[in-house]
Short mmCIF file of C-alpha atoms (C1' of nucleotides) in Angstrom, two decimals:
data_model
loop_
_atom_site.label_atom_id
_atom_site.label_comp_id
_atom_site.label_asym_id
_atom_site.label_seq_id
_atom_site.Cartn_x
_atom_site.Cartn_y
_atom_site.Cartn_z
CA MET H 29 122.77 107.06 104.26
CA SER H 30 122.03 110.33 107.01
CA LYS H 31 118.90 111.14 107.59
CA THR H 32 119.59 114.87 105.58
CA GLN H 33 120.06 113.43 102.18
CA ARG H 34 117.40 110.65 101.89
CA ILE H 35 115.01 110.84 99.60
CA THR H 36 111.14 111.57 100.99
CA PRO H 37 109.03 109.73 99.58
CA ARG H 38 106.11 111.38 98.13
CA THR H 39 103.44 110.98 95.12
CA LEU H 40 102.71 113.72 92.15
CA LYS H 41 99.43 115.85 92.75
CA GLY H 42 96.61 113.94 91.71
CA PHE H 43 98.87 110.47 91.82
CA ARG H 44 98.46 107.87 94.14
CA ASP H 45 98.74 104.60 95.42
CA TYR H 46 96.45 101.80 96.42
CA LEU H 47 97.42 99.96 99.69
CA PRO H 48 95.40 97.06 99.92
CA ALA H 49 92.09 98.17 101.41
CA ALA H 50 91.37 100.52 98.82
CA MET H 51 92.24 98.59 95.99
CA ILE H 52 90.36 95.44 96.93
CA PRO H 53 87.29 96.98 96.11
CA ARG H 54 89.10 98.43 93.01
CA GLU H 55 90.01 94.93 91.59
CA ARG H 56 86.12 93.93 92.70
CA LEU H 57 84.35 96.73 90.67
CA ILE H 58 86.69 95.96 87.57
CA SER H 59 85.70 92.63 87.55
CA THR H 60 82.27 93.38 87.48
CA ALA H 61 82.20 95.78 85.10
CA ARG H 62 84.75 93.56 82.52
CA ARG H 63 81.65 90.68 83.44
CA VAL H 64 78.76 92.86 82.31
CA TYR H 65 80.57 93.77 79.49
CA ARG H 66 81.61 90.47 78.34
CA SER H 67 77.74 89.58 79.21
CA TYR H 68 76.87 91.43 76.50
CA GLY H 69 79.94 90.57 73.93
CA PHE H 70 81.83 93.05 74.35
CA SER H 71 85.74 92.30 73.68
CA PRO H 72 88.49 93.45 75.66
CA VAL H 73 91.65 95.45 73.39
CA ASP H 74 94.20 97.47 74.99
CA THR H 75 96.39 100.40 73.36
CA PRO H 76 99.09 102.33 74.77
CA ALA H 77 98.86 104.82 77.53
CA LEU H 78 101.17 107.04 74.88
CA GLU H 79 100.54 108.54 71.26
CA TYR H 80 101.59 110.13 69.01
CA LEU H 81 101.19 114.04 70.25
CA GLU H 82 98.63 114.86 66.38
CA ILE H 83 96.50 111.32 67.31
CA LEU H 84 95.59 113.22 70.61
CA ALA H 85 95.84 116.75 69.90
CA GLY H 86 92.86 118.87 69.23
CA LYS H 87 90.15 115.55 69.86
CA GLY H 88 88.61 117.05 72.85
CA GLY H 89 88.25 120.53 72.32
CA GLU H 90 89.97 123.22 73.74
CA GLU H 91 90.01 121.76 76.92
CA THR H 92 91.21 118.81 77.05
CA ASP H 93 94.45 120.11 74.94
CA LYS H 94 95.46 122.38 77.82
CA GLN H 95 94.85 118.88 80.17
CA LEU H 96 97.15 116.84 77.68
CA TYR H 97 100.71 115.15 79.06
CA LYS H 98 102.54 115.66 76.26
CA PHE H 99 106.14 115.83 76.06
CA GLU H 100 109.27 115.30 73.65
CA ASP H 101 110.76 111.42 74.01
CA HIS H 102 114.18 110.55 73.51
CA GLY H 103 113.97 110.32 70.20
CA GLY H 104 112.49 113.55 69.03
CA ARG H 105 108.80 112.68 69.13
CA TRP H 106 106.31 114.99 70.41
CA VAL H 107 104.10 112.52 72.33
CA GLY H 108 101.13 112.63 74.96
CA LEU H 109 99.33 110.49 77.51
CA ARG H 110 96.17 109.36 76.62
CA PHE H 111 93.02 111.32 78.76
CA ASP H 112 90.41 108.99 77.67
CA LEU H 113 89.99 105.91 76.12
CA THR H 114 87.76 107.03 73.20
CA VAL H 115 90.03 109.54 70.88
CA PRO H 116 92.51 106.12 70.93
CA LEU H 117 89.73 103.94 70.32
CA ALA H 118 89.13 106.02 67.04
CA ARG H 119 92.69 105.79 66.05
CA PHE H 120 92.49 101.99 66.72
CA ALA H 121 89.33 101.75 64.31
CA ALA H 122 90.92 103.42 61.91
CA GLN H 123 93.72 101.07 61.93
CA HIS H 124 92.44 98.13 62.65
CA MET H 125 88.87 97.90 61.28
CA ALA H 126 89.96 96.04 57.87
CA GLU H 127 91.09 93.37 60.26
CA LEU H 128 88.39 92.81 62.51
CA GLY H 129 85.09 94.03 60.58
CA THR H 130 82.52 95.70 61.81
CA PRO H 131 80.34 95.77 64.15
CA LEU H 132 83.20 95.67 67.04
CA LYS H 133 82.22 95.87 70.26
CA ARG H 134 85.14 96.09 72.28
CA TYR H 135 85.37 97.71 76.11
CA HIS H 136 88.47 98.82 77.21
CA ILE H 137 89.71 99.27 81.49
CA ALA H 138 93.09 101.88 81.94
CA THR H 139 94.41 104.23 83.43
CA VAL H 140 94.38 108.12 82.04
CA TRP H 141 95.92 111.20 82.15
CA ARG H 142 94.64 115.13 82.60
CA GLY H 143 96.54 117.67 83.84
CA GLU H 144 93.80 119.70 85.80
CA ASN H 145 93.00 120.85 89.39
CA THR H 146 91.76 118.05 91.69
CA GLN H 147 88.91 117.47 93.68
CA ARG H 148 87.23 114.89 95.63
CA GLY H 149 86.98 111.81 93.60
CA ARG H 150 88.63 113.55 90.78
CA TYR H 151 92.16 112.77 89.86
CA ARG H 152 95.11 113.72 87.43
CA GLU H 153 95.72 109.72 86.92
CA PHE H 154 92.21 107.63 86.87
CA MET H 155 90.71 104.73 85.45
CA GLN H 156 88.07 104.36 82.55
CA CYS H 157 86.10 101.37 82.08
CA ASP H 158 85.04 102.32 78.39
CA PHE H 159 83.07 100.26 76.35
CA ASP H 160 81.53 101.22 72.76
CA THR H 161 80.19 99.44 69.48
CA ILE H 162 81.94 100.65 65.93
CA GLY H 163 80.18 100.18 62.83
CA THR H 164 76.39 100.65 63.20
CA ARG H 165 73.79 103.67 63.58
CA SER H 166 71.33 100.80 64.84
CA VAL H 167 69.12 102.36 67.70
CA ALA H 168 70.15 98.76 69.11
CA ALA H 169 73.20 99.80 70.11
CA ASP H 170 71.93 102.60 71.87
CA VAL H 171 69.39 100.67 73.51
CA GLU H 172 72.32 98.23 74.95
CA THR H 173 74.48 101.38 75.74
CA ALA H 174 71.86 101.78 78.39
CA LEU H 175 70.90 98.30 79.26
CA VAL H 176 74.72 97.80 80.18
CA ILE H 177 74.63 100.89 82.06
CA HIS H 178 71.31 99.55 83.91
CA ASP H 179 73.38 95.89 84.84
CA LEU H 180 76.58 97.56 85.78
CA PHE H 181 74.99 99.73 88.05
CA GLY H 182 72.53 96.97 89.82
CA ALA H 183 75.58 94.32 89.74
CA LEU H 184 77.69 96.77 91.93
CA GLY H 185 74.83 96.72 94.63
CA PHE H 186 73.15 100.58 93.36
CA GLU H 187 69.33 100.46 94.17
CA ALA H 188 69.37 104.46 93.39
CA PHE H 189 70.32 105.80 90.37
CA THR H 190 69.24 107.43 87.27
CA ILE H 191 70.96 107.27 83.85
CA ARG H 192 69.67 110.51 82.26
CA LEU H 193 69.73 111.00 77.95
CA ASN H 194 69.19 112.89 75.62
CA HIS H 195 69.77 113.58 71.81
CA ARG H 196 71.34 116.25 70.52
CA GLY H 197 69.65 116.47 67.36
CA VAL H 198 66.95 117.98 69.12
CA LEU H 199 68.68 120.86 70.82
CA THR H 200 70.70 121.69 67.36
CA GLY H 201 67.62 121.19 65.60
CA LEU H 202 66.02 124.21 68.29
CA LEU H 203 69.13 126.00 67.56
CA GLU H 204 68.57 125.79 64.07
CA ARG H 205 65.12 126.92 63.99
CA LEU H 206 66.54 129.24 65.96
CA ASP H 207 69.06 130.32 63.83
CA LEU H 208 71.45 129.80 66.26
CA ALA H 209 73.24 126.88 65.26
CA ASP H 210 76.91 128.20 64.68
CA ARG H 211 76.62 129.07 67.92
CA ALA H 212 75.86 126.19 69.86
CA VAL H 213 78.69 125.64 71.70
CA PRO H 214 78.73 128.50 73.91
CA VAL H 215 74.87 127.76 74.30
CA LEU H 216 74.85 124.33 75.35
CA ARG H 217 77.60 125.08 77.81
CA ALA H 218 75.57 127.82 79.44
CA LEU H 219 72.58 124.92 79.55
CA ASP H 220 74.67 122.12 80.88
CA LYS H 221 74.50 124.34 84.24
CA LEU H 222 71.42 124.97 84.19
CA ALA H 223 71.06 122.45 87.29
CA LYS H 224 73.88 124.22 89.27
CA VAL H 225 72.81 127.93 88.15
CA GLY H 226 68.96 128.24 87.65
CA PRO H 227 68.18 129.60 85.11
CA VAL H 228 68.63 133.33 85.02
CA ALA H 229 72.18 132.63 85.22
CA VAL H 230 72.01 130.66 82.39
CA ALA H 231 70.24 132.92 80.07
CA ASP H 232 72.84 135.63 81.09
CA GLU H 233 75.40 134.03 79.86
CA MET H 234 73.96 132.54 76.89
CA LYS H 235 73.80 136.42 76.19
CA ALA H 236 76.90 137.29 77.00
CA ALA H 237 78.55 134.51 75.36
CA ALA H 238 76.51 133.35 72.41
CA GLY H 239 74.73 136.72 71.51
CA ALA H 240 71.34 135.39 71.95
CA THR H 241 68.42 137.54 72.63
CA ASP H 242 66.41 137.39 75.20
CA ALA H 243 63.71 135.30 73.05
CA GLN H 244 65.88 133.45 72.02
CA ALA H 245 67.15 132.72 75.51
CA GLU H 246 63.65 132.32 77.04
CA GLU H 247 62.97 129.56 74.02
CA ILE H 248 65.71 127.68 74.87
CA LEU H 249 64.62 127.38 78.55
CA ARG H 250 61.62 127.18 77.92
CA LEU H 251 62.66 123.53 76.48
CA ALA H 252 64.94 123.08 79.44
CA ALA H 253 62.06 123.72 81.66
CA ILE H 254 60.53 121.03 80.39
CA GLU H 255 59.13 118.19 83.32
CA GLY H 256 57.02 115.20 83.65
CA THR H 257 56.90 111.89 82.43
CA ASN H 258 59.30 110.47 79.62
CA ASP H 259 55.87 110.73 77.71
CA GLU H 260 55.21 113.82 78.23
CA ILE H 261 58.24 115.41 78.34
CA LEU H 262 58.71 113.24 74.37
CA ALA H 263 55.06 115.28 73.45
CA GLN H 264 56.20 118.23 74.46
CA LEU H 265 59.45 118.42 72.45
CA GLU H 266 57.14 117.76 69.06
CA PRO H 267 56.52 121.20 68.65
CA LEU H 268 59.05 122.57 69.62
CA VAL H 269 61.52 121.06 67.28
CA ALA H 270 58.80 121.40 64.85
CA GLY H 271 60.67 122.37 61.54
CA SER H 272 64.02 120.77 61.61
CA PRO H 273 64.66 117.88 60.66
CA LEU H 274 67.50 116.82 62.84
CA GLY H 275 65.12 117.73 65.87
CA ASN H 276 62.32 115.62 64.71
CA SER H 277 64.74 112.69 64.17
CA GLY H 278 66.40 113.21 67.24
CA VAL H 279 62.83 113.05 69.55
CA ALA H 280 61.60 109.98 66.89
CA ARG H 281 65.28 108.36 68.61
CA LEU H 282 64.52 108.96 71.96
CA ALA H 283 61.18 107.87 71.69
CA GLU H 284 62.42 104.91 69.82
CA LEU H 285 65.32 104.73 72.30
CA LEU H 286 62.83 104.77 75.94
CA SER H 287 60.87 102.04 74.28
CA ALA H 288 63.42 99.67 73.68
CA VAL H 289 64.48 100.63 76.80
CA ARG H 290 60.98 99.30 78.49
CA ALA H 291 60.65 96.38 76.24
CA ALA H 292 64.12 94.95 77.95
CA GLY H 293 62.11 94.65 81.69
CA VAL H 294 64.69 98.16 82.68
CA ALA H 295 62.15 99.84 86.06
CA ALA H 296 60.53 103.43 85.29
CA GLY H 297 62.50 105.84 86.86
CA ARG H 298 65.89 104.48 85.93
CA VAL H 299 66.10 106.09 82.70
CA LYS H 300 64.96 109.35 82.60
CA LEU H 301 64.71 111.82 79.34
CA ASP H 302 66.66 115.12 80.87
CA VAL H 303 67.15 117.44 77.90
CA SER H 304 69.00 119.95 79.48
CA ILE H 305 72.00 117.83 79.86
CA ALA H 306 74.34 118.23 76.46
CA ARG H 307 77.70 117.38 77.32
CA GLY H 308 80.85 118.71 76.63
CA LEU H 309 82.52 116.31 74.64
CA ASP H 310 82.26 118.01 71.21
CA TYR H 311 82.54 114.44 69.32
CA TYR H 312 78.97 113.81 70.56
CA THR H 313 76.22 114.00 67.54
CA GLY H 314 73.44 111.76 68.94
CA THR H 315 72.69 110.07 72.08
CA VAL H 316 74.04 111.64 75.22
CA PHE H 317 74.18 109.48 78.42
CA GLU H 318 74.76 110.85 82.13
CA THR H 319 74.41 108.94 84.90
CA LEU H 320 73.72 110.01 88.43
CA LEU H 321 73.70 108.38 91.28
CA ASP H 322 70.61 109.62 93.44
CA ALA H 323 72.38 109.32 97.03
CA LEU H 324 74.69 111.37 95.80
CA PRO H 325 74.35 113.80 92.59
CA ALA H 326 77.00 116.22 93.62
CA ILE H 327 79.69 113.84 92.77
CA GLY H 328 78.86 114.18 89.37
CA SER H 329 78.50 111.98 86.41
CA VAL H 330 80.22 108.31 87.10
CA CYS H 331 79.04 107.15 83.98
CA SER H 332 78.64 108.92 80.69
CA GLY H 333 78.67 108.65 76.90
CA GLY H 334 76.88 108.89 73.50
CA ARG H 335 76.40 108.48 69.82
CA TYR H 336 79.12 109.94 67.61
CA ASP H 337 78.76 109.91 64.30
CA ASN H 338 82.54 109.66 62.96
CA LEU H 339 84.68 109.92 65.44
CA ALA H 340 87.65 108.38 62.79
CA GLU H 341 86.83 110.58 60.26
CA LEU H 342 90.70 112.58 61.02
CA TYR H 343 91.78 109.14 60.41
CA THR H 344 90.58 107.48 58.24
CA ASN H 345 88.27 107.99 54.92
CA GLN H 346 85.57 104.88 56.00
CA GLU H 347 82.84 106.03 58.26
CA LEU H 348 82.66 104.89 61.51
CA PRO H 349 79.68 105.45 63.47
CA GLY H 350 79.73 104.50 67.23
CA VAL H 351 77.91 104.75 70.16
CA GLY H 352 79.00 103.71 74.26
CA ALA H 353 80.40 104.90 77.37
CA SER H 354 83.12 105.36 79.59
CA LEU H 355 82.55 104.34 83.83
CA GLY H 356 84.37 106.38 85.55
CA LEU H 357 85.70 103.85 88.69
CA ASP H 358 87.92 106.09 91.03
CA ARG H 359 85.04 108.69 90.74
CA LEU H 360 82.44 105.66 91.35
CA LEU H 361 84.64 104.38 94.35
CA ALA H 362 85.30 107.85 96.00
CA ALA H 363 81.32 107.66 95.87
CA MET H 364 81.17 104.28 97.31
CA GLU H 365 83.46 105.15 99.52
CA GLU H 366 81.20 108.05 101.06
CA LEU H 367 78.10 106.01 100.72
CA GLY H 368 79.43 102.99 103.08
CA MET H 369 79.91 100.41 100.30
CA ILE H 370 83.29 99.50 100.33
CA GLU H 371 83.94 96.35 102.65
CA LYS H 372 86.67 97.68 105.14
CA THR H 373 88.85 93.96 104.45
CA ALA H 374 92.47 94.03 103.67
CA THR H 375 92.91 90.68 102.59
CA PRO H 376 91.35 88.92 99.98
CA ALA H 377 91.71 85.69 101.22
CA PRO H 378 89.37 83.91 103.81
CA VAL H 379 90.82 81.72 105.30
CA PHE H 380 93.80 81.86 107.59
CA VAL H 381 96.42 78.86 108.74
CA ALA H 382 98.19 79.58 111.67
CA PHE H 383 101.58 78.49 111.88
CA PHE H 384 100.99 77.29 114.77
CA ASP H 385 104.59 74.13 115.50
CA LYS H 386 107.14 75.14 114.17
CA ASN H 387 107.74 72.08 113.39
CA ARG H 388 104.72 71.42 111.60
CA LEU H 389 105.13 73.78 108.72
CA HIS H 390 104.98 70.78 105.80
CA ASP H 391 101.52 69.86 107.46
CA TYR H 392 100.38 73.50 107.03
CA LEU H 393 101.66 73.92 103.09
CA ARG H 394 100.02 70.67 102.08
CA LEU H 395 96.45 71.83 104.36
CA ALA H 396 96.92 75.08 102.88
CA ALA H 397 97.48 73.47 99.36
CA ALA H 398 94.61 71.36 99.38
CA LEU H 399 91.77 74.12 100.25
CA ARG H 400 93.42 75.83 97.43
CA ALA H 401 92.91 73.24 95.65
CA ARG H 402 89.36 73.57 96.59
CA GLY H 403 89.33 76.84 94.92
CA LEU H 404 89.49 78.93 98.37
CA GLY H 405 91.67 81.19 99.01
CA VAL H 406 94.21 80.81 102.28
CA GLU H 407 97.38 82.48 103.66
CA LEU H 408 99.37 80.20 105.70
CA TYR H 409 101.11 83.03 108.25
CA PRO H 410 105.10 82.49 107.60
CA ASP H 411 106.16 82.98 111.59
CA PRO H 412 105.83 80.28 114.41
CA LYS H 413 104.55 83.46 116.35
CA LYS H 414 102.46 82.85 119.69
CA LEU H 415 98.92 82.05 118.97
CA GLY H 416 97.32 84.96 120.24
CA GLN H 417 99.28 86.99 118.11
CA GLN H 418 98.46 85.10 114.57
CA LEU H 419 94.60 85.57 115.57
CA LYS H 420 94.94 88.88 116.30
CA TYR H 421 96.64 89.20 113.00
CA ALA H 422 93.91 87.47 111.01
CA ASP H 423 91.65 89.47 112.69
CA ARG H 424 93.21 92.66 112.06
CA ARG H 425 93.33 91.82 108.40
CA GLY H 426 89.67 90.27 108.18
CA HIS H 427 90.30 87.20 107.43
CA ARG H 428 87.11 85.21 108.54
CA VAL H 429 88.09 81.49 108.90
CA ALA H 430 90.98 80.48 111.38
CA LEU H 431 92.46 76.79 110.91
CA ILE H 432 94.43 75.42 114.00
CA ALA H 433 96.16 72.47 113.86
CA GLY H 434 99.06 71.58 116.73
CA GLU H 435 100.23 68.24 118.53
CA ASN H 436 97.04 67.54 119.73
CA GLU H 437 95.29 67.84 116.46
CA PHE H 438 97.25 65.53 114.21
CA THR H 439 97.30 63.15 116.38
CA ALA H 440 93.46 63.12 116.46
CA GLY H 441 93.67 63.26 112.79
CA THR H 442 91.87 66.55 112.63
CA VAL H 443 91.94 70.43 112.30
CA GLN H 444 90.29 73.01 114.61
CA VAL H 445 88.35 75.10 112.66
CA LYS H 446 87.29 78.65 114.11
CA ASP H 447 85.37 81.05 112.71
CA LEU H 448 86.73 84.38 113.93
CA ALA H 449 83.71 86.36 113.88
CA THR H 450 81.61 84.77 116.26
CA GLY H 451 85.47 82.81 117.85
CA LYS H 452 82.95 79.52 117.91
CA MET H 453 85.29 76.46 116.71
CA GLN H 454 84.97 72.98 115.84
CA ASP H 455 87.34 70.05 115.41
CA VAL H 456 87.27 68.72 111.76
CA ALA H 457 88.52 65.59 110.33
CA TRP H 458 91.45 66.16 108.33
CA THR H 459 94.61 63.08 108.02
CA GLY H 460 95.99 65.07 105.04
CA THR H 461 94.10 63.88 102.36
CA ASP H 462 90.74 64.36 102.00
CA ALA H 463 89.86 68.04 102.09
CA GLY H 464 85.77 67.63 102.35
CA PRO H 465 84.74 68.11 105.76
CA LEU H 466 87.51 70.89 105.97
CA VAL H 467 85.82 72.89 102.69
CA GLU H 468 82.16 71.90 103.74
CA ALA H 469 82.96 73.31 107.68
CA ILE H 470 84.32 76.40 106.19
CA GLY H 471 81.66 76.66 103.44
CA ARG H 472 79.10 77.00 106.19
CA ILE H 473 81.26 79.77 107.80
CA LEU H 474 81.30 81.92 104.78
CA GLY H 475 78.01 81.39 103.69
CA ARG H 476 76.62 82.29 106.93
CA ILE H 477 75.35 85.78 106.69
CA SER H 478 77.68 88.07 109.07
"C1'" G K 16 95.02 127.16 85.23
"C1'" U K 17 92.38 131.40 88.60
"C1'" G K 18 90.48 132.18 94.34
"C1'" G K 19 89.39 130.71 99.11
"C1'" C K 20 90.69 127.18 103.37
"C1'" U K 21 94.50 123.73 104.76
"C1'" G K 22 99.01 120.69 106.76
"C1'" U K 23 101.65 119.08 114.44
"C1'" A K 24 103.62 111.32 115.56
"C1'" G K 25 100.77 105.66 110.54
"C1'" C K 26 95.51 107.82 111.23
"C1'" U K 27 92.49 111.78 114.11
"C1'" C K 28 93.90 116.27 116.71
"C1'" A K 29 95.95 119.21 121.93
"C1'" G K 30 99.68 122.55 122.23
"C1'" U K 31 97.85 129.16 126.41
"C1'" U K 32 98.99 137.28 123.66
"C1'" G K 33 105.79 133.16 120.06
"C1'" G K 34 109.97 131.42 125.06
"C1'" U K 35 113.37 125.56 128.70
"C1'" U K 36 113.94 118.23 126.10
"C1'" A K 37 106.01 119.13 121.37
"C1'" G K 38 101.85 115.46 124.10
"C1'" A K 39 97.05 113.01 123.74
"C1'" G K 40 93.73 108.72 121.70
"C1'" C K 41 93.55 105.42 118.17
"C1'" G K 42 97.21 101.77 115.50
"C1'" C K 43 102.06 99.71 115.56
"C1'" U K 44 105.68 96.29 118.05
"C1'" G K 45 107.03 93.57 122.27
"C1'" G K 46 105.03 91.98 127.30
"C1'" A K 47 101.50 90.03 131.20
"C1'" U K 48 102.65 80.81 134.03
"C1'" U K 49 105.06 78.48 127.36
"C1'" G K 50 98.08 76.06 122.63
"C1'" U K 51 93.38 80.50 120.84
"C1'" G K 52 92.16 87.07 118.78
"C1'" G K 53 88.23 91.44 118.40
"C1'" U K 54 87.72 93.35 126.37
"C1'" U K 55 92.34 95.01 129.89
"C1'" C K 56 97.09 95.94 131.98
"C1'" C K 57 102.33 97.47 131.79
"C1'" A K 58 106.26 99.29 128.05
"C1'" G K 59 108.31 100.21 123.55
"C1'" A K 60 109.51 102.41 118.75
"C1'" A K 61 107.47 106.32 116.16
"C1'" G K 62 107.32 114.03 114.78
"C1'" U K 63 114.05 118.37 111.74
"C1'" C K 64 105.69 120.52 114.09
"C1'" G K 65 104.00 119.25 104.72
"C1'" G K 66 109.38 121.86 102.49
"C1'" G K 67 112.30 126.62 102.32
"C1'" G K 68 113.20 131.48 103.48
"C1'" G K 69 112.33 135.88 106.74
"C1'" U K 70 111.13 138.50 111.31
"C1'" U K 71 112.93 137.46 116.21
"C1'" C K 72 117.64 137.53 121.90
"C1'" G K 73 113.59 133.26 120.96
"C1'" A K 74 108.70 130.91 115.84
"C1'" G K 75 104.76 125.08 115.92
"C1'" U K 76 103.18 129.70 117.08
"C1'" C K 77 103.45 135.87 112.80
"C1'" C K 78 105.26 137.78 107.43
"C1'" C K 79 106.75 135.41 102.11
"C1'" C K 80 107.26 131.72 98.78
"C1'" U K 81 107.00 126.37 97.41
"C1'" C K 82 104.24 121.98 97.76
"C1'" U K 83 99.63 118.65 99.18
"C1'" G K 84 94.59 118.26 100.66
"C1'" C K 85 89.81 119.63 100.40
"C1'" C K 86 86.03 123.63 98.44
"C1'" A K 87 84.19 127.22 94.53
"C1'" C K 88 85.50 128.64 89.04
"C1'" C K 89 86.23 126.16 85.27
"C1'" C K 90 85.76 121.68 82.74
"C1'" C K 91 84.81 116.26 83.07
"C1'" A K 92 84.99 110.34 85.14
#
RNA sequence: GUGGCUGUAGCUCAGUUGGUUAGAGCGCUGGAUUGUGGUUCCAGAAGUCGGGGGUUCGAGUCCCCUCUGCCACCCCA
């Protein structure tokens, strides 16, 4: 094939390849999320990437509709790629609830697609790690949602992160009192930008987009401007929503939630009440969560969620309230990359076996197999190249230990164990049967803090 | 979707007011007495200068379009 007719290898905007160095931390993150979710009793599920368009359309608000990848399939059906995992969950719950029963605690780690403009940490194909509890209105489920987020970020090695929370009822209650309840969406949209654009711009937008008066805008901003400890904020919130049942129950719910989270042992300051967060998704009705990395707030929320009263109402008569959150895996990875939290290794196997003597392949295979049987990741170099080149390869790939054995070692019944970080080597007994001494020597090197 | 910036070997970048066969560092491949890497030395492969069109005797260098990346808006993970 001539050079001119060759197809340029490329990927679509917002879609990416994952090389080993990127995929290894990615998989590690996924397995950490999985472990934490499971530790709370959430069970795995999966759903199709493609759904009937009617299932997806109009569920996340106007904006998500525009971002929806949709097309006609070969059978003339209108279909769409899921843009989150919550809407598929609603369909899933409506379809299978009779079989599964409540409460349903499920986690779902999968790819979603949104046809929007790309930015750092923002792609058209990305992965979400959702966990939700369906079929209960209990505050216990809200509390566990916060606890899962807390445990998850702790397990990932984050020291400084803040779970910000709010309750839709607080804002709605205030809006009811101000007679703005029918314009909640534009008002909340404006309010959501408070941290970014400041109070003056927010007031202007409320007046322009929602037709609020100066007094109304001022009142809303006063609510959002409340500062202090969680308890102080709660105390100031009460009079502001006085007279609104919705507002009162929202404040009460937040108080309950905060004291429970504290009782569960979460450090003060980790969970912060923030009445200005509204969250764009229309289906939230109660508690809302957002998680920010203290070191990198600009990248936005890396784990968000909240409570929804009846997500599945479009698909079933049965009432299915729920609460949950979604970890933005790719955004979080972009943040961790920027914070230098991604270990640079291109191999998942710490042990490297050199193919040193071309007549000894069987012995190397036996050696590698014996170590793998003991739970070690072992890579055998495929070609009997010069030892120097093999070691160079092992070093560049990030292997920690190299095993070298030639005629001398085999005759002596040993294997040379080399610590690739320090260069130190030692001969360890190996006659083809007992891997114990080798496992111990390798374990010492791997356990050492490098 | 709208606006701004950007695009030269795998990566980071040079490339003079448009002028002969486009360079460097790193990386990669191989070598420097046939058993030891991360330091050194030598050699090599690798770019239709993101793609297309135009202006010009002549364009990596100017103009238009398009694609990509980044930033802002919007929205959000």
